[in-house]
Amino acid sequence: SAVDEGLRRAEGETRTRLLFRKAEVQAGLGQRDAARASLVEALAAAGASPALADDEKRVRIMLGDVPP
């Protein structure tokens, strides 16, 4: 819920990074569908920013989409 509160106020790259963190937390809690939905939202917010590629990879590793 703290992440959701932050997301309501955050903008730009800060919001995008929070979306990735939310996906990580959800994946860590075993909430795979929610994590995938948050990842899709994060990717849409990130656009083509190469600076956020590591954030995406970390979530995908947690979801088992790519090897560590």
Short mmCIF file of C-alpha atoms in Angstrom, two decimals:
data_model
loop_
_atom_site.label_atom_id
_atom_site.label_comp_id
_atom_site.label_asym_id
_atom_site.label_seq_id
_atom_site.Cartn_x
_atom_site.Cartn_y
_atom_site.Cartn_z
CA SER A 1 0.00 0.00 0.00
CA ALA A 2 2.96 2.34 0.56
CA VAL A 3 3.95 1.92 -3.08
CA ASP A 4 0.39 2.69 -4.21
CA GLU A 5 0.41 5.86 -2.11
CA GLY A 6 3.70 6.90 -3.67
CA LEU A 7 2.40 6.13 -7.16
CA ARG A 8 -0.54 8.48 -6.68
CA ARG A 9 1.91 11.35 -6.15
CA ALA A 10 4.91 10.39 -8.29
CA GLU A 11 5.62 11.53 -11.82
CA GLY A 12 8.08 10.73 -14.59
CA GLU A 13 10.94 8.35 -13.94
CA THR A 14 10.17 8.20 -10.22
CA ARG A 15 6.71 6.82 -10.99
CA THR A 16 8.15 4.35 -13.47
CA ARG A 17 10.71 3.07 -10.96
CA LEU A 18 7.98 2.67 -8.34
CA LEU A 19 5.96 0.60 -10.81
CA PHE A 20 8.96 -1.69 -11.29
CA ARG A 21 9.38 -1.97 -7.50
CA LYS A 22 5.69 -2.83 -7.17
CA ALA A 23 6.11 -5.60 -9.75
CA GLU A 24 9.14 -6.91 -7.85
CA VAL A 25 7.27 -7.01 -4.56
CA GLN A 26 4.29 -8.73 -6.14
CA ALA A 27 6.55 -11.30 -7.80
CA GLY A 28 8.32 -11.89 -4.49
CA LEU A 29 4.96 -12.50 -2.82
CA GLY A 30 4.00 -15.00 -5.52
CA GLN A 31 1.38 -12.69 -7.04
CA ARG A 32 2.47 -13.48 -10.57
CA ASP A 33 -0.55 -12.11 -12.45
CA ALA A 34 -0.46 -8.84 -10.51
CA ALA A 35 3.30 -8.62 -11.04
CA ARG A 36 2.91 -9.10 -14.77
CA ALA A 37 0.21 -6.40 -14.89
CA SER A 38 2.46 -3.99 -12.97
CA LEU A 39 5.36 -4.86 -15.28
CA VAL A 40 3.25 -4.04 -18.35
CA GLU A 41 2.31 -0.70 -16.77
CA ALA A 42 5.94 0.01 -15.89
CA LEU A 43 7.12 -0.80 -19.41
CA ALA A 44 4.49 1.49 -20.90
CA ALA A 45 5.62 4.29 -18.60
CA ALA A 46 9.31 3.61 -19.30
CA GLY A 47 9.03 3.86 -23.07
CA ALA A 48 12.40 3.16 -24.65
CA SER A 49 14.51 4.29 -21.70
CA PRO A 50 17.65 2.10 -21.66
CA ALA A 51 18.32 3.29 -18.11
CA LEU A 52 15.43 1.13 -16.90
CA ALA A 53 16.45 -2.10 -18.66
CA ASP A 54 17.94 -3.52 -15.45
CA ASP A 55 14.67 -2.87 -13.63
CA GLU A 56 12.76 -4.87 -16.23
CA LYS A 57 15.31 -7.70 -16.17
CA ARG A 58 15.15 -7.97 -12.38
CA VAL A 59 11.37 -8.44 -12.49
CA ARG A 60 11.57 -10.91 -15.36
CA ILE A 61 14.13 -12.97 -13.44
CA MET A 62 11.84 -13.05 -10.41
CA LEU A 63 8.97 -14.19 -12.63
CA GLY A 64 11.15 -16.89 -14.19
CA ASP A 65 10.91 -15.38 -17.67
CA VAL A 66 14.69 -15.15 -18.09
CA PRO A 67 17.56 -16.96 -16.37
CA PRO A 68 19.46 -15.09 -13.63
#
